[in-house]
mmCIF file of C-alpha atoms in Angstrom:
data_model
loop_
_atom_site.group_PDB
_atom_site.id
_atom_site.type_symbol
_atom_site.label_atom_id
_atom_site.label_comp_id
_atom_site.label_asym_id
_atom_site.label_seq_id
_atom_site.Cartn_x
_atom_site.Cartn_y
_atom_site.Cartn_z
ATOM 1 C CA MET A 2 36.630 11.138 -9.198
ATOM 2 C CA VAL A 3 35.796 14.560 -10.649
ATOM 3 C CA THR A 4 35.281 17.236 -7.977
ATOM 4 C CA LEU A 5 33.730 20.688 -7.834
ATOM 5 C CA ARG A 6 37.268 22.113 -7.972
ATOM 6 C CA ASP A 7 37.849 20.324 -11.289
ATOM 7 C CA VAL A 8 34.651 21.785 -12.745
ATOM 8 C CA ALA A 9 35.527 25.249 -11.424
ATOM 9 C CA GLY A 10 39.006 25.101 -12.982
ATOM 10 C CA HIS A 11 37.606 23.983 -16.332
ATOM 11 C CA ALA A 12 34.928 26.691 -16.351
ATOM 12 C CA GLY A 13 37.255 29.410 -15.014
ATOM 13 C CA VAL A 14 35.129 30.338 -12.001
ATOM 14 C CA SER A 15 35.264 29.823 -8.239
ATOM 15 C CA VAL A 16 34.246 26.578 -6.488
ATOM 16 C CA SER A 17 31.487 28.388 -4.587
ATOM 17 C CA VAL A 18 29.905 29.636 -7.817
ATOM 18 C CA VAL A 19 29.963 26.130 -9.308
ATOM 19 C CA SER A 20 28.367 24.725 -6.154
ATOM 20 C CA ARG A 21 25.575 27.295 -6.165
ATOM 21 C CA VAL A 22 24.836 26.811 -9.868
ATOM 22 C CA LEU A 23 24.759 23.013 -9.698
ATOM 23 C CA ASN A 24 22.550 23.161 -6.604
ATOM 24 C CA SER A 25 20.126 25.529 -8.415
ATOM 25 C CA ASP A 26 20.632 28.365 -5.930
ATOM 26 C CA PRO A 27 18.184 31.062 -7.132
ATOM 27 C CA SER A 28 20.140 33.836 -5.410
ATOM 28 C CA VAL A 29 23.362 33.387 -7.430
ATOM 29 C CA ARG A 30 23.879 36.282 -9.844
ATOM 30 C CA ILE A 31 25.985 35.424 -12.875
ATOM 31 C CA ARG A 32 25.701 35.945 -16.597
ATOM 32 C CA PRO A 33 23.690 33.340 -18.527
ATOM 33 C CA GLU A 34 26.726 32.435 -20.607
ATOM 34 C CA THR A 35 28.752 31.789 -17.431
ATOM 35 C CA ARG A 36 26.026 29.564 -16.037
ATOM 36 C CA GLN A 37 25.908 27.604 -19.292
ATOM 37 C CA ARG A 38 29.695 27.261 -19.301
ATOM 38 C CA ILE A 39 29.567 25.726 -15.826
ATOM 39 C CA LEU A 40 26.828 23.288 -16.843
ATOM 40 C CA ASP A 41 28.744 22.349 -19.994
ATOM 41 C CA SER A 42 31.928 21.779 -17.987
ATOM 42 C CA ALA A 43 30.115 19.563 -15.477
ATOM 43 C CA GLN A 44 28.606 17.511 -18.296
ATOM 44 C CA LEU A 45 31.885 17.239 -20.208
ATOM 45 C CA LEU A 46 33.794 16.125 -17.121
ATOM 46 C CA ARG A 47 30.913 13.818 -16.095
ATOM 47 C CA TYR A 48 30.713 15.393 -12.675
ATOM 48 C CA SER A 49 28.486 13.508 -10.226
ATOM 49 C CA PRO A 50 27.598 15.102 -6.864
ATOM 50 C CA ASN A 51 28.486 13.307 -3.659
ATOM 51 C CA SER A 52 24.994 12.339 -2.516
ATOM 52 C CA ALA A 53 26.166 11.212 0.927
ATOM 53 C CA GLY A 54 27.814 14.524 1.672
ATOM 54 C CA ARG A 55 24.883 16.460 0.265
ATOM 55 C CA SER A 56 22.496 14.478 2.464
ATOM 56 C CA LEU A 57 24.544 15.291 5.549
ATOM 57 C CA ARG A 58 24.549 18.991 4.754
ATOM 58 C CA ARG A 59 20.802 19.015 4.166
ATOM 59 C CA SER A 60 19.976 16.547 6.976
ATOM 60 C CA ARG A 61 18.199 14.432 4.362
ATOM 61 C CA THR A 62 19.024 10.928 3.152
ATOM 62 C CA HIS A 63 16.619 10.945 0.184
ATOM 63 C CA MET A 64 15.697 7.426 1.271
ATOM 64 C CA LEU A 65 12.306 6.140 2.389
ATOM 65 C CA ALA A 66 11.537 2.822 4.056
ATOM 66 C CA PHE A 67 8.467 0.827 3.070
ATOM 67 C CA VAL A 68 7.656 -1.822 5.687
ATOM 68 C CA VAL A 69 5.150 -4.560 4.799
ATOM 69 C CA PRO A 70 4.143 -7.689 6.739
ATOM 70 C CA ASP A 71 5.080 -10.117 3.951
ATOM 71 C CA VAL A 72 7.025 -9.128 0.834
ATOM 72 C CA THR A 73 5.923 -12.363 -0.915
ATOM 73 C CA ASN A 74 2.218 -11.417 -0.684
ATOM 74 C CA ALA A 75 1.064 -10.709 -4.250
ATOM 75 C CA THR A 76 -1.531 -8.166 -3.073
ATOM 76 C CA PHE A 77 1.352 -5.816 -2.216
ATOM 77 C CA THR A 78 2.902 -5.872 -5.715
ATOM 78 C CA ASP A 79 0.992 -2.918 -7.160
ATOM 79 C CA LEU A 80 1.340 -1.060 -3.860
ATOM 80 C CA VAL A 81 5.130 -1.442 -3.918
ATOM 81 C CA ASN A 82 5.247 -0.350 -7.559
ATOM 82 C CA GLY A 83 3.206 2.757 -6.771
ATOM 83 C CA VAL A 84 5.445 3.679 -3.840
ATOM 84 C CA GLU A 85 8.677 3.154 -5.753
ATOM 85 C CA SER A 86 7.560 4.970 -8.904
ATOM 86 C CA ARG A 87 6.341 8.063 -7.048
ATOM 87 C CA ALA A 88 9.416 8.117 -4.798
ATOM 88 C CA LEU A 89 11.661 8.135 -7.875
ATOM 89 C CA ASP A 90 9.634 11.052 -9.252
ATOM 90 C CA HIS A 91 10.756 12.963 -6.138
ATOM 91 C CA ASP A 92 14.393 11.761 -6.422
ATOM 92 C CA TYR A 93 13.945 9.369 -3.511
ATOM 93 C CA SER A 94 14.944 5.720 -3.258
ATOM 94 C CA VAL A 95 12.968 3.110 -1.325
ATOM 95 C CA VAL A 96 14.169 0.422 1.067
ATOM 96 C CA LEU A 97 11.706 -2.470 1.313
ATOM 97 C CA ALA A 98 11.521 -4.361 4.605
ATOM 98 C CA SER A 99 9.293 -7.233 5.695
ATOM 99 C CA SER A 100 11.132 -9.015 8.512
ATOM 100 C CA PRO A 101 9.310 -9.373 11.870
ATOM 101 C CA ARG A 102 12.341 -7.572 13.358
ATOM 102 C CA MET A 103 11.378 -4.506 11.310
ATOM 103 C CA GLN A 104 7.881 -4.123 12.756
ATOM 104 C CA PRO A 105 6.954 -1.190 15.058
ATOM 105 C CA GLY A 106 8.326 -1.633 18.559
ATOM 106 C CA SER A 107 11.394 -3.553 17.370
ATOM 107 C CA ASP A 108 14.943 -2.241 17.538
ATOM 108 C CA GLY A 109 15.277 -2.567 13.786
ATOM 109 C CA PHE A 110 12.250 -0.359 13.107
ATOM 110 C CA ALA A 111 13.354 2.266 15.640
ATOM 111 C CA ARG A 112 16.826 2.492 14.087
ATOM 112 C CA LEU A 113 15.387 3.541 10.725
ATOM 113 C CA LEU A 114 14.407 6.953 12.050
ATOM 114 C CA ASN A 115 16.423 7.281 15.274
ATOM 115 C CA GLU A 116 19.681 6.928 13.361
ATOM 116 C CA ARG A 117 18.446 8.894 10.347
ATOM 117 C CA LEU A 118 18.882 5.908 8.042
ATOM 118 C CA VAL A 119 15.802 7.128 6.142
ATOM 119 C CA ASP A 120 13.829 10.357 6.046
ATOM 120 C CA GLY A 121 10.475 8.700 6.597
ATOM 121 C CA VAL A 122 8.614 5.398 6.802
ATOM 122 C CA LEU A 123 5.583 4.064 4.954
ATOM 123 C CA LEU A 124 4.075 1.278 7.029
ATOM 124 C CA GLN A 125 1.591 -1.417 6.062
ATOM 125 C CA LYS A 126 0.890 -3.048 9.411
ATOM 126 C CA GLY A 127 0.171 -6.733 9.876
ATOM 127 C CA ASP A 128 -3.483 -7.666 10.368
ATOM 128 C CA GLU A 129 -2.757 -9.297 13.727
ATOM 129 C CA ALA A 130 -1.449 -6.042 15.230
ATOM 130 C CA PRO A 131 -4.141 -3.728 16.700
ATOM 131 C CA LEU A 132 -3.975 -0.310 15.067
ATOM 132 C CA ASP A 133 -3.853 1.692 18.301
ATOM 133 C CA LEU A 134 -0.972 -0.414 19.669
ATOM 134 C CA VAL A 135 0.995 0.015 16.443
ATOM 135 C CA ALA A 136 0.463 3.776 16.583
ATOM 136 C CA ARG A 137 1.762 3.942 20.162
ATOM 137 C CA ALA A 138 4.824 1.878 19.221
ATOM 138 C CA LEU A 139 5.963 4.303 16.522
ATOM 139 C CA SER A 140 9.208 6.018 17.504
ATOM 140 C CA HIS A 141 8.618 8.994 15.159
ATOM 141 C CA PRO A 142 4.933 9.180 14.209
ATOM 142 C CA GLU A 143 5.523 12.584 12.598
ATOM 143 C CA ARG A 144 7.700 10.897 9.965
ATOM 144 C CA THR A 145 5.483 7.860 9.414
ATOM 145 C CA VAL A 146 2.443 7.234 7.209
ATOM 146 C CA LEU A 147 0.286 4.204 7.901
ATOM 147 C CA ILE A 148 -1.012 2.654 4.669
ATOM 148 C CA ASN A 149 -4.292 0.719 4.409
ATOM 149 C CA SER A 150 -5.108 1.835 7.934
ATOM 150 C CA GLY A 151 -6.829 4.469 9.960
ATOM 151 C CA PRO A 152 -7.886 6.821 11.049
ATOM 152 C CA VAL A 153 -5.941 6.774 14.318
ATOM 153 C CA ASP A 154 -5.029 9.642 16.624
ATOM 154 C CA GLY A 155 -1.594 11.191 16.232
ATOM 155 C CA VAL A 156 -0.518 9.437 13.016
ATOM 156 C CA THR A 157 -1.063 10.241 9.353
ATOM 157 C CA THR A 158 -3.017 7.429 7.695
ATOM 158 C CA LEU A 159 -4.155 6.614 4.182
ATOM 159 C CA ALA A 160 -6.531 3.849 3.092
ATOM 160 C CA ILE A 161 -8.436 2.645 0.075
ATOM 161 C CA ASP A 162 -12.225 2.735 0.002
ATOM 162 C CA ASP A 163 -12.762 -0.657 1.636
ATOM 163 C CA VAL A 164 -16.400 0.108 2.399
ATOM 164 C CA ALA A 165 -17.124 0.727 -1.292
ATOM 165 C CA ALA A 166 -15.253 -2.467 -2.211
ATOM 166 C CA GLY A 167 -17.348 -4.602 0.139
ATOM 167 C CA GLU A 168 -20.540 -2.922 -1.025
ATOM 168 C CA LEU A 169 -19.695 -3.496 -4.705
ATOM 169 C CA ALA A 170 -18.979 -7.198 -4.139
ATOM 170 C CA ALA A 171 -22.231 -7.753 -2.257
ATOM 171 C CA GLN A 172 -24.289 -5.750 -4.773
ATOM 172 C CA HIS A 173 -23.072 -7.997 -7.566
ATOM 173 C CA LEU A 174 -24.239 -11.109 -5.723
ATOM 174 C CA ILE A 175 -27.569 -9.519 -4.809
ATOM 175 C CA GLU A 176 -28.165 -8.536 -8.444
ATOM 176 C CA LEU A 177 -27.558 -12.162 -9.443
ATOM 177 C CA GLY A 178 -30.400 -13.148 -7.091
ATOM 178 C CA HIS A 179 -28.527 -14.429 -4.034
ATOM 179 C CA THR A 180 -30.169 -13.857 -0.661
ATOM 180 C CA ARG A 181 -27.984 -16.060 1.572
ATOM 181 C CA ILE A 182 -24.613 -14.366 1.357
ATOM 182 C CA GLY A 183 -21.726 -15.173 3.697
ATOM 183 C CA TYR A 184 -18.537 -13.319 4.542
ATOM 184 C CA VAL A 185 -15.037 -14.786 4.881
ATOM 185 C CA GLY A 186 -13.262 -12.060 6.818
ATOM 186 C CA GLY A 187 -9.874 -11.255 8.258
ATOM 187 C CA VAL A 188 -8.781 -11.676 11.857
ATOM 188 C CA PRO A 189 -10.670 -9.660 14.523
ATOM 189 C CA THR A 190 -7.903 -7.007 14.673
ATOM 190 C CA SER A 191 -8.036 -6.333 10.919
ATOM 191 C CA ASP A 192 -9.456 -2.860 10.315
ATOM 192 C CA THR A 193 -9.590 -3.474 6.549
ATOM 193 C CA SER A 194 -11.821 -6.493 7.159
ATOM 194 C CA ASP A 195 -14.086 -4.437 9.409
ATOM 195 C CA ARG A 196 -14.540 -1.780 6.735
ATOM 196 C CA ARG A 197 -15.211 -4.341 3.991
ATOM 197 C CA ARG A 198 -17.777 -6.038 6.187
ATOM 198 C CA ALA A 199 -19.457 -2.678 6.784
ATOM 199 C CA GLY A 200 -19.808 -2.221 3.014
ATOM 200 C CA ILE A 201 -21.353 -5.676 2.634
ATOM 201 C CA GLU A 202 -23.832 -4.974 5.420
ATOM 202 C CA GLN A 203 -24.801 -1.670 3.773
ATOM 203 C CA ALA A 204 -25.563 -3.383 0.469
ATOM 204 C CA LEU A 205 -27.519 -6.160 2.166
ATOM 205 C CA ALA A 206 -29.522 -3.715 4.284
ATOM 206 C CA ALA A 207 -30.466 -1.713 1.178
ATOM 207 C CA ALA A 208 -31.843 -4.946 -0.305
ATOM 208 C CA GLY A 209 -33.732 -5.857 2.878
ATOM 209 C CA LEU A 210 -31.233 -8.591 3.755
ATOM 210 C CA ALA A 211 -28.856 -9.151 6.646
ATOM 211 C CA LEU A 212 -25.495 -10.768 7.374
ATOM 212 C CA PRO A 213 -26.124 -13.254 10.231
ATOM 213 C CA PRO A 214 -23.178 -13.996 12.553
ATOM 214 C CA GLU A 215 -23.343 -17.679 11.645
ATOM 215 C CA GLN A 216 -22.677 -16.755 8.013
ATOM 216 C CA THR A 217 -19.398 -14.991 8.790
ATOM 217 C CA THR A 218 -15.879 -16.000 9.842
ATOM 218 C CA SER A 219 -12.878 -14.041 11.120
ATOM 219 C CA LEU A 220 -9.999 -16.481 10.693
ATOM 220 C CA GLY A 221 -7.757 -14.371 8.459
ATOM 221 C CA TYR A 222 -6.638 -13.560 4.933
ATOM 222 C CA THR A 223 -4.363 -16.541 4.292
ATOM 223 C CA TYR A 224 -4.997 -19.437 1.923
ATOM 224 C CA ARG A 225 -4.964 -21.934 4.811
ATOM 225 C CA SER A 226 -7.250 -19.940 7.108
ATOM 226 C CA ALA A 227 -9.719 -19.418 4.261
ATOM 227 C CA ARG A 228 -9.930 -23.156 3.648
ATOM 228 C CA ASP A 229 -10.822 -23.605 7.313
ATOM 229 C CA ALA A 230 -13.371 -20.788 7.066
ATOM 230 C CA ALA A 231 -14.978 -22.272 3.963
ATOM 231 C CA ARG A 232 -15.320 -25.683 5.616
ATOM 232 C CA LEU A 233 -17.076 -24.037 8.574
ATOM 233 C CA LEU A 234 -19.470 -21.906 6.510
ATOM 234 C CA LEU A 235 -20.300 -24.459 3.849
ATOM 235 C CA GLY A 236 -20.875 -27.199 6.423
ATOM 236 C CA ARG A 237 -23.643 -25.248 8.124
ATOM 237 C CA GLN A 238 -27.324 -25.551 7.256
ATOM 238 C CA PRO A 239 -28.602 -23.700 5.478
ATOM 239 C CA ALA A 240 -25.292 -22.971 3.755
ATOM 240 C CA PRO A 241 -24.808 -19.669 1.918
ATOM 241 C CA THR A 242 -25.260 -19.729 -1.853
ATOM 242 C CA ALA A 243 -22.624 -17.019 -2.229
ATOM 243 C CA VAL A 244 -19.721 -15.572 -0.255
ATOM 244 C CA VAL A 245 -17.697 -12.381 -0.307
ATOM 245 C CA VAL A 246 -14.094 -13.088 0.634
ATOM 246 C CA ALA A 247 -12.237 -10.121 2.084
ATOM 247 C CA ASN A 248 -8.914 -10.946 0.392
ATOM 248 C CA VAL A 249 -8.023 -12.582 -2.914
ATOM 249 C CA ASN A 250 -5.476 -14.973 -1.389
ATOM 250 C CA ALA A 251 -8.244 -16.205 0.878
ATOM 251 C CA GLY A 252 -10.580 -16.351 -2.114
ATOM 252 C CA ILE A 253 -8.306 -18.907 -3.775
ATOM 253 C CA GLY A 254 -8.427 -20.926 -0.555
ATOM 254 C CA VAL A 255 -12.241 -20.892 -0.596
ATOM 255 C CA LEU A 256 -12.290 -22.197 -4.183
ATOM 256 C CA THR A 257 -9.894 -24.998 -3.240
ATOM 257 C CA GLU A 258 -11.885 -26.081 -0.188
ATOM 258 C CA ALA A 259 -15.198 -25.938 -2.035
ATOM 259 C CA ALA A 260 -13.776 -28.315 -4.645
ATOM 260 C CA GLN A 261 -12.550 -30.653 -1.905
ATOM 261 C CA MET A 262 -16.067 -30.691 -0.424
ATOM 262 C CA GLY A 263 -17.674 -31.479 -3.784
ATOM 263 C CA ILE A 264 -19.319 -28.044 -3.981
ATOM 264 C CA ARG A 265 -19.398 -26.707 -7.525
ATOM 265 C CA VAL A 266 -18.468 -23.088 -8.223
ATOM 266 C CA PRO A 267 -20.446 -21.223 -9.494
ATOM 267 C CA GLU A 268 -23.331 -23.748 -9.801
ATOM 268 C CA ASP A 269 -23.629 -24.381 -6.035
ATOM 269 C CA LEU A 270 -21.652 -21.427 -4.694
ATOM 270 C CA SER A 271 -20.695 -18.011 -6.059
ATOM 271 C CA VAL A 272 -17.458 -16.448 -4.834
ATOM 272 C CA VAL A 273 -16.269 -12.825 -5.047
ATOM 273 C CA ALA A 274 -12.916 -11.796 -3.584
ATOM 274 C CA ILE A 275 -11.583 -8.325 -2.820
ATOM 275 C CA HIS A 276 -8.239 -7.415 -4.463
ATOM 276 C CA ASP A 277 -7.171 -8.567 -7.899
ATOM 277 C CA ILE A 278 -3.906 -10.403 -8.604
ATOM 278 C CA TRP A 279 -2.831 -12.475 -11.597
ATOM 279 C CA PRO A 280 -3.337 -15.900 -9.899
ATOM 280 C CA ALA A 281 -7.068 -15.081 -9.771
ATOM 281 C CA ILE A 282 -7.157 -15.646 -13.537
ATOM 282 C CA THR A 283 -5.507 -19.059 -13.281
ATOM 283 C CA CYS A 284 -7.932 -20.519 -10.735
ATOM 284 C CA SER A 285 -10.508 -23.072 -11.739
ATOM 285 C CA PRO A 286 -12.900 -21.418 -12.177
ATOM 286 C CA ALA A 287 -11.320 -17.995 -12.662
ATOM 287 C CA LEU A 288 -12.119 -15.844 -9.637
ATOM 288 C CA THR A 289 -14.389 -12.789 -9.798
ATOM 289 C CA THR A 290 -12.688 -9.960 -7.900
ATOM 290 C CA VAL A 291 -12.954 -6.333 -6.874
ATOM 291 C CA ARG A 292 -9.918 -4.464 -8.168
ATOM 292 C CA LEU A 293 -8.548 -1.766 -5.858
ATOM 293 C CA PRO A 294 -6.320 1.212 -6.782
ATOM 294 C CA MET A 295 -3.256 -0.102 -4.949
ATOM 295 C CA ALA A 296 -0.658 1.664 -7.124
ATOM 296 C CA ASN A 297 -2.491 4.973 -6.628
ATOM 297 C CA LEU A 298 -2.569 4.292 -2.889
ATOM 298 C CA GLY A 299 1.210 3.825 -2.829
ATOM 299 C CA ALA A 300 1.833 6.974 -4.853
ATOM 300 C CA ALA A 301 -0.520 9.059 -2.715
ATOM 301 C CA ALA A 302 1.136 7.774 0.463
ATOM 302 C CA VAL A 303 4.546 8.952 -0.778
ATOM 303 C CA ASP A 304 3.110 12.384 -1.619
ATOM 304 C CA LEU A 305 1.528 12.598 1.832
ATOM 305 C CA LEU A 306 4.738 11.591 3.609
ATOM 306 C CA LEU A 307 6.973 13.993 1.683
ATOM 307 C CA ALA A 308 4.498 16.841 2.098
ATOM 308 C CA GLY A 309 4.559 16.229 5.848
ATOM 309 C CA LEU A 310 8.355 16.185 5.918
ATOM 310 C CA SER A 311 8.517 19.438 3.957
ATOM 311 C CA SER A 312 5.984 21.227 6.147
ATOM 312 C CA ALA A 313 7.733 20.001 9.288
ATOM 313 C CA GLY A 314 11.039 21.321 8.009
ATOM 314 C CA ALA A 315 9.572 24.670 7.049
ATOM 315 C CA ALA A 316 7.762 25.081 10.356
ATOM 316 C CA GLY A 317 10.593 23.706 12.461
ATOM 317 C CA GLY A 318 8.396 20.992 13.934
ATOM 318 C CA PRO A 319 6.052 18.116 13.083
ATOM 319 C CA GLY A 320 3.073 18.740 10.845
ATOM 320 C CA ARG A 321 -0.515 18.015 11.821
ATOM 321 C CA PRO A 322 -1.450 14.332 11.245
ATOM 322 C CA THR A 323 -4.087 13.766 8.568
ATOM 323 C CA SER A 324 -6.205 10.872 7.379
ATOM 324 C CA GLY A 325 -7.430 10.190 3.887
ATOM 325 C CA ILE A 326 -9.015 7.683 1.518
ATOM 326 C CA VAL A 327 -7.886 6.991 -2.042
ATOM 327 C CA ASP A 328 -11.082 6.577 -4.044
ATOM 328 C CA ASP A 329 -9.907 7.516 -7.546
ATOM 329 C CA PRO A 330 -10.346 5.281 -9.385
ATOM 330 C CA ALA A 331 -13.164 3.681 -7.452
ATOM 331 C CA PRO A 332 -13.116 -0.071 -6.761
ATOM 332 C CA GLU A 333 -13.925 -1.997 -9.940
ATOM 333 C CA LEU A 334 -15.713 -5.322 -10.309
ATOM 334 C CA VAL A 335 -13.761 -7.773 -12.498
ATOM 335 C CA LEU A 336 -16.231 -10.403 -13.715
ATOM 336 C CA ARG A 337 -14.881 -13.899 -14.189
ATOM 337 C CA ALA A 338 -16.333 -17.409 -13.942
ATOM 338 C CA SER A 339 -16.837 -17.837 -10.174
ATOM 339 C CA THR A 340 -20.217 -16.078 -9.913
ATOM 340 C CA ALA A 341 -23.647 -16.970 -11.337
ATOM 341 C CA PRO A 342 -27.313 -16.825 -10.309
ATOM 342 C CA PRO A 343 -28.263 -19.297 -7.545
ATOM 343 C CA THR A 344 -29.574 -22.700 -8.553
ATOM 344 C CA ARG A 345 -30.986 -23.554 -5.142
ATOM 345 C CA ALA A 346 -33.220 -21.708 -2.704
#
């Protein structure tokens, strides 16, 4: 393997000068032609720096961990892509983890930061875990950003505009003429579901309507739980003529259960789901969704985490936790075949 000494010998300078030039030390004073000779020698010899040794010297690993509840969940695809792309822009690599043993409070999660395996952690918590308990379980909150969560005291958080997403979905149904609109929500500990419900209630209130408790469920975002929720809602009288489903995976479950019950979509029931993934196009009928800026959320979370790490290093201590919302671009309605004006009162 080519070393700094090899480059120095080829360029006819000292090892320390080569090291300072290749590490872009602004204080090194050498002639431009000498600098170029060093760079040419390094390229000719195909010198590659020892990243492990450099990380030790700088107390940085240039690795980030991204922990999600379920790596197979298609709603995380754009989020993962946004995280990875922005991390690479900053010369960072990303370790993706989704095992239950890697959740906050576990030994595996604690090791990530306690043993300096990564510089920081981006965490998408599971819906079943209360936000305040997750925050208290973090071993190094100053080096963690909670995604799709917040705000919560003592931890930096970043979320999408869930309120606007819920409002947009409900407005679409109201504009079609629906007045009995139900909500298929997440579990009671899901803060994203709470925010989406708040947006729905805002849109309904502006139209002089309400969201009665008997027209809502809080069974979760999964396909199976949504089928159970749909059977409950659609079996009640009077049944809603339209529903907003807080998650696209659950939206597919609602379509399936409606078909099993002999309820036609969109003739008897209109369905809008929040999040947009490719299976929504393949449903029968294709599912109307609210597209969220998940890739932008991932990229912004990386920027927020690295900015916090840099400020902590410069100040010699942890930075001040912040909370933010990614609202550019705003949630976007994607019209497909699962919504139509009501055919019954």
